[in-house]
Coordinates of C-alpha atoms and ligand atoms in Angstrom, one line a residue:
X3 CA 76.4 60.9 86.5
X4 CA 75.8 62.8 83.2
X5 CA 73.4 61.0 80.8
X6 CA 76.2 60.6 78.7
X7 CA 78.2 58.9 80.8
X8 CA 76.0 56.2 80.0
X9 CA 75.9 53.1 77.6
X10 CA 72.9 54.0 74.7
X11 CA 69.9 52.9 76.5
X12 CA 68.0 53.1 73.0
X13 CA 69.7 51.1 70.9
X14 CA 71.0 47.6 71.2
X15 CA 73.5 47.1 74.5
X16 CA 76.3 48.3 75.0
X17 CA 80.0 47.3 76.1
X18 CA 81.0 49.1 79.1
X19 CA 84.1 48.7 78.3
X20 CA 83.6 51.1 75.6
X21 CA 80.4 53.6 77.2
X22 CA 80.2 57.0 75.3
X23 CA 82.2 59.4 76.5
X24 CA 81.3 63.2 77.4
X25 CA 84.2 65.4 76.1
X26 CA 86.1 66.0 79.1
X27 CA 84.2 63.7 81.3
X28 CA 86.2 60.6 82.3
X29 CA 84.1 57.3 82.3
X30 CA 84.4 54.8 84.5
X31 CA 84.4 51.3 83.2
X32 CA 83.1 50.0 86.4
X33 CA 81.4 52.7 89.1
X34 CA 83.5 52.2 91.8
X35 CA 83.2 54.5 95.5
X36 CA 85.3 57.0 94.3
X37 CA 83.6 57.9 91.5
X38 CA 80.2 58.2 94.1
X39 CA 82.5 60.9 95.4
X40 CA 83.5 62.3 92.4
X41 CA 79.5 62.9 91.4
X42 CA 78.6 64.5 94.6
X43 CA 81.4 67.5 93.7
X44 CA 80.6 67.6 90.2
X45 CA 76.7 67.9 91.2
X46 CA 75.8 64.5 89.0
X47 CA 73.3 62.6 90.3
X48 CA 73.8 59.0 90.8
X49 CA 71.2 56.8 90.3
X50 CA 70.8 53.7 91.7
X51 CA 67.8 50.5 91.5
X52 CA 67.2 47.8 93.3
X53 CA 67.4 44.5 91.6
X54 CA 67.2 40.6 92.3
X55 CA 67.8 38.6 89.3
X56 CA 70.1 38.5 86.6
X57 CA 67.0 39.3 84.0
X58 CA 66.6 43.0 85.2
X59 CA 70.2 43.2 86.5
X60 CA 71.2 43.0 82.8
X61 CA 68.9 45.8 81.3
X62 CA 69.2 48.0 84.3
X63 CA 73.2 47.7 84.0
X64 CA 72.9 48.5 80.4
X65 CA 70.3 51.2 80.9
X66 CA 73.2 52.7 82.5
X67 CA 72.1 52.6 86.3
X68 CA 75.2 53.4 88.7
X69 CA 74.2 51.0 91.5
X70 CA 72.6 48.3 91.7
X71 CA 71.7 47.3 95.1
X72 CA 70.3 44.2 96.0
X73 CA 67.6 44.8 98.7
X74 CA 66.6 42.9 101.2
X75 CA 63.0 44.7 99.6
X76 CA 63.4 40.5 98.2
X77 CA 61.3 40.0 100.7
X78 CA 58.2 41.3 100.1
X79 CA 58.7 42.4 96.6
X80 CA 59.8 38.8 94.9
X81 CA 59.3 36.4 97.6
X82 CA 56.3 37.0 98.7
X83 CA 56.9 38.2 102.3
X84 CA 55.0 40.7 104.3
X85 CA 57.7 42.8 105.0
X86 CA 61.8 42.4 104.8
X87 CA 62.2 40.9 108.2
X88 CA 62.3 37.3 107.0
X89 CA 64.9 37.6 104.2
X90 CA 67.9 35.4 105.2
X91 CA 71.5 35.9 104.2
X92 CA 70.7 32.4 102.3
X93 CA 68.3 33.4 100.3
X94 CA 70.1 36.9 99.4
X95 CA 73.3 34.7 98.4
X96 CA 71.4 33.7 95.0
X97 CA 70.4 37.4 94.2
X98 CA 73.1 39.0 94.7
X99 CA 75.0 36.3 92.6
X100 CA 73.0 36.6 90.1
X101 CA 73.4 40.3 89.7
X102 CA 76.7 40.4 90.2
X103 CA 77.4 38.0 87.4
X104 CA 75.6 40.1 84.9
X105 CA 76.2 43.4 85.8
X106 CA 79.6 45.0 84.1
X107 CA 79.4 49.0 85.0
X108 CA 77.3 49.3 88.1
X109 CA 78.2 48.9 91.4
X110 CA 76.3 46.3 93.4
X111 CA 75.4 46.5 96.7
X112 CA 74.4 43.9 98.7
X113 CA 71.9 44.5 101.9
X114 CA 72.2 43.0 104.9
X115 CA 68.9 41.7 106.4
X116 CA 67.9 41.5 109.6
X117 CA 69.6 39.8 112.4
X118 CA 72.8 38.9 110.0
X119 CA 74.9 42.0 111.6
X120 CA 73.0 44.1 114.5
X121 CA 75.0 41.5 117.1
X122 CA 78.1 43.1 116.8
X123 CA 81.2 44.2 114.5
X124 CA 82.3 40.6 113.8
X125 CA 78.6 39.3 112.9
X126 CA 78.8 42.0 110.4
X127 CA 82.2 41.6 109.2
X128 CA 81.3 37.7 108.7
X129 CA 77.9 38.6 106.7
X130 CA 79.3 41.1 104.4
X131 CA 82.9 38.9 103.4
X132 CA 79.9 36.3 102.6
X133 CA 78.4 38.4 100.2
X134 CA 81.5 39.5 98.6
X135 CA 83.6 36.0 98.9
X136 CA 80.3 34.0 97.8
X137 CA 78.3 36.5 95.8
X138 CA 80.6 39.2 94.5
X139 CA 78.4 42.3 95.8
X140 CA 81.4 45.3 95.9
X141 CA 79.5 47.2 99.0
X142 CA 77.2 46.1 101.5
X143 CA 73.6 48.2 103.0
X144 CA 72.9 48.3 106.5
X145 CA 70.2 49.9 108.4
X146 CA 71.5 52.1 111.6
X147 CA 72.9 55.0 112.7
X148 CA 75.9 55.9 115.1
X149 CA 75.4 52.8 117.0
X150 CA 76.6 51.2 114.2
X151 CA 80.2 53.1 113.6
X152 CA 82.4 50.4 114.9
X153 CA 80.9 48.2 112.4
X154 CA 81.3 50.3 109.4
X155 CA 85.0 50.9 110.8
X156 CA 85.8 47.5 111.0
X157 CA 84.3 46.6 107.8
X158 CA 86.2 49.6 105.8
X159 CA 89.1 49.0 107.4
X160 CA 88.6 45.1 106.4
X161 CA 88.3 46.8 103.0
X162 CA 84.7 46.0 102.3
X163 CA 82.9 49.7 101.0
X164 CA 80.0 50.4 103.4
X165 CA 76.8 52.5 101.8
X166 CA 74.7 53.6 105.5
X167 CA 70.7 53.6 105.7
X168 CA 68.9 56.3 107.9
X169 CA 65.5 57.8 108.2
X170 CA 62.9 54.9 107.6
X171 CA 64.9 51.9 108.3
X172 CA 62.3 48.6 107.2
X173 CA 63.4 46.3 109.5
X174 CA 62.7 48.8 112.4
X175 CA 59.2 49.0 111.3
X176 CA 57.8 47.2 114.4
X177 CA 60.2 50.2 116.4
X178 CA 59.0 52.6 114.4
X179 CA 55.2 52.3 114.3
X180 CA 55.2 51.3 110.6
X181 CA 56.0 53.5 107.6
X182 CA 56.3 56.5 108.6
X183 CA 58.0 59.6 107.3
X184 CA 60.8 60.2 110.4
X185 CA 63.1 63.3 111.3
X186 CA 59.9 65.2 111.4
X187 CA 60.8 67.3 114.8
X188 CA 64.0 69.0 115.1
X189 CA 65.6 67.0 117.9
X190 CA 65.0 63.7 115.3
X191 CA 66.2 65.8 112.6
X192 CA 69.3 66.7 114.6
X193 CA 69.5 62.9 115.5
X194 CA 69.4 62.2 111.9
X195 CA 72.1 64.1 110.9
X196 CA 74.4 63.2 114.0
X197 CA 73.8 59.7 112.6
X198 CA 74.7 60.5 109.1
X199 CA 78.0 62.1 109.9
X200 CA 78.7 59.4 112.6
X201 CA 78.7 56.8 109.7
X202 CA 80.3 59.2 106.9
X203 CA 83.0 59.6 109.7
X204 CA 83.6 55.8 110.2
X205 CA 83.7 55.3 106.6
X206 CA 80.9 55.3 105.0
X207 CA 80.8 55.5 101.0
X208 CA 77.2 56.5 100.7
X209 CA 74.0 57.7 102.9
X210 CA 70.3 56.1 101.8
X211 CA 68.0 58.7 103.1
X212 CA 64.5 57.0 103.3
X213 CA 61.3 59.0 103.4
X214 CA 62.7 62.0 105.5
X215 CA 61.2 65.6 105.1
X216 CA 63.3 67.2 102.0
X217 CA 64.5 70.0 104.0
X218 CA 66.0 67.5 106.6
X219 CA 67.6 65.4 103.5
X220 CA 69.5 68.7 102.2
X221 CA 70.7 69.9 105.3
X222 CA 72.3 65.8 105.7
X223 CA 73.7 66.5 101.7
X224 CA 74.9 70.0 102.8
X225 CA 76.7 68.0 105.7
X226 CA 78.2 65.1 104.6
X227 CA 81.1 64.9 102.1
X228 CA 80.0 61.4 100.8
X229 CA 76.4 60.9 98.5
X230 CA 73.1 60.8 99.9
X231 CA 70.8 58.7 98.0
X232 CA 67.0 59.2 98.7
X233 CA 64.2 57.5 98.3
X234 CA 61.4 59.5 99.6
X235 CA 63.9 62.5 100.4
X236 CA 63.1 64.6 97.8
X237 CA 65.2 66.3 95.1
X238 CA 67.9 67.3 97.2
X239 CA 69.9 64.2 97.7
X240 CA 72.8 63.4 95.8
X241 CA 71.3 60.9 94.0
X242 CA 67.9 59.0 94.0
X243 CA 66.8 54.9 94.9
X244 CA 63.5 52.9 94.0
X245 CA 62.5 49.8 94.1
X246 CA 62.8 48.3 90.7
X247 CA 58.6 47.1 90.8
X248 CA 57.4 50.9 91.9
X249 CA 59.6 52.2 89.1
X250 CA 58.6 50.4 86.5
X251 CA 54.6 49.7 87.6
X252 CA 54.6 45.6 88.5
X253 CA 51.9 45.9 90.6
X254 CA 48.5 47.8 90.8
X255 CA 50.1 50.2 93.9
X256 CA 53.0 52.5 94.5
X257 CA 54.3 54.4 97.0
X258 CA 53.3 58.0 97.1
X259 CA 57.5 58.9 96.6
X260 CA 57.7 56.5 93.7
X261 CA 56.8 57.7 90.1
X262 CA 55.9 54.9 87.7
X263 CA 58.3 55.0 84.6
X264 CA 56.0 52.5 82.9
X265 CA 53.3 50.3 83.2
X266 CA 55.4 47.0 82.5
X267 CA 53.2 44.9 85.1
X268 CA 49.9 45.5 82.6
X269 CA 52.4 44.9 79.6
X270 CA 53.2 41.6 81.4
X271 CA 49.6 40.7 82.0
X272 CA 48.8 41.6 78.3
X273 CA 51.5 39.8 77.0
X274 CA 50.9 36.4 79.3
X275 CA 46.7 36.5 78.5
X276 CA 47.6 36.4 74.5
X277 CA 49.8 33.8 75.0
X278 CA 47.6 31.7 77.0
X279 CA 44.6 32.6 74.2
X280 CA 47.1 31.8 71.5
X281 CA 47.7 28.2 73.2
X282 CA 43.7 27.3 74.0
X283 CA 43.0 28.5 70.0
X284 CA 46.1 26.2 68.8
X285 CA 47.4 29.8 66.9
X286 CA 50.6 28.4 69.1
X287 CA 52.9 27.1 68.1
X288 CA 52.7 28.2 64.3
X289 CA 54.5 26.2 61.9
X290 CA 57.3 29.0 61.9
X291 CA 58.0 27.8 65.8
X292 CA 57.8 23.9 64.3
X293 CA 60.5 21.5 63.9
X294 CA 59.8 18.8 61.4
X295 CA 62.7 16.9 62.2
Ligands
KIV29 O1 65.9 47.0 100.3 C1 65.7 48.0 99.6 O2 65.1 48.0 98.6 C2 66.2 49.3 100.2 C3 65.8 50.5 99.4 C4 64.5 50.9 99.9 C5 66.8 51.6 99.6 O3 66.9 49.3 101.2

C-alpha cells in the first residue's frame, strides 16, 4: 500500500479510523483480503511483520504495517525453541490474542504449527475456528502445497481467509535438509508454481514465498491473481515478510535476506546496563520517581 495510506509513523499514534488519505486512494480502516487484492493490481506493495505480543503489535499497527502475522517463528524467536516444531496451538492462543486485541488496521494472521492441521481438512478446520473463535486472528498460515487444497477449500468455504506458504516451509526442515533456498531446478520450480496456483485456486488470499530464487518468485507473481509475499524472494513479490527480531536487529545475527532497520537489541542492552548502574549507584530512584506519601 502507498506510504500514505498509512497512519503518521513520526508523530504520536494515530486513529485508524481516521489514517491520512492519498487523494483518490481509498483507505481501508481495517486491511481486509480484498484490499490484498486490490494492492497486487494497483502495484502497492503490502507489507507485512511478524509479531507475538501486544507491545510490538501496537507500534507495528501504528507504523502502519498491513499484516500482522503471528508466526509460529514463537518458537525459536521468543520462546526459546530450536526451531518452530514445538510451538503448540496453546501457546499460540496467548499471541495471537494479544495481537489481535491491539491491532486496529492490520490484518492478523494466525500460523498454524505443526501437527495442528496436516491430518486432514477437519483438523485444520478445528485449529483455525480456534484461532479465530478464541484469539480473533482474521486469516490463518499454513505450510503446504497442493496436497493441501481441500483444506484451504474447506476452510474458505467455512469462511475463514487462508494466506498459503511455499518454498522453505520451517516445519519441513528435517524433509528438507535444513534451510535451504528450494525451487532451484526447473522441475522444483515448476512444482512450485503448480503448488501456488493449486492453493490460489482453492481459495487462497495470499502466497508466502520463502527463500526461493527471485526469478522463480516472479514467474509465481506473474501467475497468480492473489499477492505473493516473500521473504527471501527477492523484489519481485507482491509484497515483502520478516521476522520482527531480524528487522529490527534483537539479536547479534540475521539472515542473509533480512536487512536490519535498526539496532534496537544494542539499544535494549544499553538502555537495561544504565538502568542496572543507576540502581547499584542509588542515582535510582531520584526523588522525582519518590512518593512521600
Ligand atoms: O512464522 C513465521 O514467522 C513465518 C514467516 C517466516 C513467514 O512463517
Amino acid at each position: 500500500m502507498t506510504d500514505t495510506d498509512r497512519p503518521d509513523s513520526a508523530g504520536a499514534p494515530t486513529s485508524p479510523a481516521a489514517p491520512p488519505a492519498a487523494e483518490g486512494v481509498p483507505v481501508p480502516k481495517r486491511v481486509r483480503v480484498h484490499h490484498l487484492r486490490q494492492a497486487k493490481e494497483r502495484g502497492e506493495a503490502l507489507t507485512m511483520l511478524t509479531a507475538y505480543d501486544a507491545v510490538t503489535a501496537r507500534i507495528f499497527d501504528e507504523a502502519g504495517i498491513d499484516i500482522l502475522l503471528v508466526g509460529d517463528s514463537i518458537g525459536d524467536n521468543m520462546l526459546g525453541h530450536p526451531t518452530t516444531i514445538p510451538v503448540t496451538v496453546d501457546e499460540m492462543i496467548p499471541a495471537v490474542r494479544a495481537v489481535a486485541r491491539v491491532s486496529r488496521r492490520a490484518l492478523v494472521v494466525a500460523d498454524l504449527p505443526f501437527g495442528s492441521y496436516e491430518a486432514s481438512p477437519q483438523q485444520c478446520l478445528a485449529t483455525a475456528v480456534r484461532m479465530l473463535k478464541e484469539a480473533g486472528a482474521h486469516a490463518v498460515k499454513f505450510e503446504g502445497g497442493a496436497h493441501l487444497a481441500e483444506h484451504v477449500r474447506l476452510l474458505t468455504r467455512s469462511g475463514i481467509p487462508v494466506v498459503g506458504h511455499l518454498g522453505f516451509t520451517p516445519q519441513a526442515e528435517n524433509l528438507l535438509g535444513g534451510k535451504r533456498v528450494q525451487a532451484r531446478d526447473n522441475d522444483a520450480a515448476e512444482q512450485l508454481v503448480a503448488d501456488a496456483l493449486a492453493l490460489a485456486d482453492a481459495g487462497a488470499v495470499a502466497v508466502v514465498l520463502e527463500m526461493v530464487p527471485a526469478p522463480v518468485a516472479e514467474r509465481v507473481t506473474e501467475v497468480l491473481a492473489v499477492p505473493t509475499i516473500g521473504i527471501g524472494a527477492g523484489p519481485g513479490c507482491d509484497g515483502q515478510v520478516l521476522v520482527w527480531t531480524d528487522m529490527a536487529g534483537m539479536t547479534g545475527w540475521s539472515p542473509r535476506f533480512a536487512q536490519r532497520f535498526g539496532e534496537v537489541g544494542a539499544e535494549l542492552y544499553r538502555a537495561t546496563r544504565a538502568y542496572a548502574r543507576a540502581v547499584r549507584e542509588r542515582a535510582f530512584p531520584a526523588p522525582e520517581h519518590t512518593y512521600e506519601r
